[in-house]
Amino acid sequence: MAATVDSPETRIYLDHGATSWPKPPGVIEAVANGLTVLAANPGRGAYRFALDTSRAIHSARRDVATFLGVADTHDLSFQPGCTQAMNLVLLGLLVPGDRVVACSMEHNAVARPLNALAARGVEVVVVDADEAGVVDADEVEAVVAAGRTRAVVCQHAGNVTGAIQPIPDLGDIAHANGALLLVDGAQAGGHLPVDLGRLGADAWACSGHKGLLGPQGVGVLYLAPTCEPAELVSGGTGGGSSEDPLQPLARPERYEAGTPNTPGILGLGASVRFLSEHAEELRSHEAVLVRQLHEGILDLDGFSVLGPSLGAPRVPIVSVVHDRISADRLAFALDRRYGVAARAGLHCAPWAHRTLGTVDAGALRFGLGYGNTPDDVGTVLNALRELVGELT
Ligand code: PLP
């Protein structure tokens, strides 16, 4: 698919793992609508301006729920992002004395709250993923069964490797052992078909601005009826003020205190409507680009690709290391000389890089997505070839 927006500095944007850009048709208009036409505070006043805004938010919630296979819209709350959502789930659920089993590929959105919980007396057991970045379900099962486990937490797809975790198996394992499965879906939403009615996750969180192609500042949290974390934030929900001194327990209000991000939510509604029609086409397109990039990099001198082997399933993330040139140096040269935006470093995932043996120098990550073309990939491969010739 052709990009519809360009920026003077960036010709080739390959950091979709961080955030998607450009946004698909309708998103900018929907955000603007949330600041102009549907801009009253929703769920508060009973005048038509406010009611229209509430209805628009309801429609966005319904469209996101349908796209993700959520049958009851009450189970889907809008959050500022995946970080906030995973913090809500972990900090709202786990108390000192609980035991939680996590995968070693987790992003800091999960690792940091887990570290904080460990300091408060929650037992955190981390299961190492293999060299492809995939956790082994049998190993998880053994660790889960070795103690009274309250929850298993795992990413759906890796932001360093693009690897896809065996989430349905982990759901079965967690449930057979009386535990909940909590999933960080930040890199999965949009890039993988997600049916939350069947996935087996008791909680699933996602950023709105990555594969879901919406604006920054909005995300979603699905909570199955089996999962009822305490709210992290209490405040206005637009109702119940006379009878409820505490945060009401009704969903989604319990998890949506304060004025919502109406422009962001409407933008996300528009991007998900776009995805409802185009996601499959987009995924096939991304898979072709991933293969082209992966294959091309393997042909270059000194590079290796982290994560799944060529052709194995992955979301459109390809991270590479070179045996003589640092990721930082490559990223800098790609940007300044070739107009290619790609991210070097640890990608907010030191656990993952430790697992892969790349924590000292990090990696160079290409996150492919909406708007990228085979020509973009060709340009990147030529640029890398030139840089290897010059810098080694
Ligand atoms: N989890 C994973 C796997 C991610 O890749 C990211 C973002 O990079 C997050 C969580 C956090 O998402 P956000 O920054 O949108 O809150």
Coordinates of C-alpha atoms and ligand atoms in Angstrom, one line a residue, residues 17-18 80-84 86 105-110 155 157-159 184-187 206-210 218 343 347-348 365, ligand 1:
G17 CA 7.1 -1.4 15.9
A18 CA 7.3 1.9 17.8
P80 CA -4.1 5.7 27.4
G81 CA -2.0 2.8 26.0
C82 CA -0.7 -0.7 26.4
T83 CA 1.7 0.4 29.2
Q84 CA -1.1 1.8 31.3
M86 CA -0.7 -3.8 31.6
M105 CA 10.9 -11.6 26.3
E106 CA 8.7 -9.0 28.1
H107 CA 8.8 -5.3 27.3
N108 CA 9.3 -2.9 30.1
A109 CA 5.6 -2.2 30.2
V110 CA 5.4 -5.6 31.9
Q155 CA 3.5 -11.0 25.3
A157 CA 4.3 -11.1 19.8
G158 CA 7.8 -9.8 20.4
N159 CA 8.8 -6.2 19.8
D184 CA 0.5 -8.0 26.3
G185 CA -0.8 -7.7 22.8
A186 CA 1.0 -4.5 21.8
Q187 CA 2.7 -6.0 18.8
C206 CA -2.9 -3.3 23.1
S207 CA -1.7 0.1 22.0
G208 CA -4.0 1.8 19.6
H209 CA -1.2 3.4 17.6
K210 CA 0.9 0.5 16.5
V218 CA -5.1 5.6 23.2
R343 CA 15.5 2.1 15.7
H347 CA 13.8 -1.3 22.3
C348 CA 12.6 -0.9 26.0
R365 CA 15.2 -3.0 14.4
Ligands
PLP1 N1 4.5 -4.1 25.0 C1 5.2 -4.2 23.8 C2 5.6 -5.6 23.4 C3 5.6 -3.1 23.1 O1 6.3 -3.3 22.0 C4 5.2 -1.8 23.6 C5 5.7 -0.6 22.8 O2 6.7 -0.6 22.2 C6 4.5 -1.7 24.7 C7 4.1 -2.8 25.4 C8 4.0 -0.4 25.3 O3 3.1 0.2 24.4 P1 2.7 1.8 24.6 O4 4.0 2.5 24.6 O5 1.9 2.1 23.5 O6 2.1 1.9 25.9

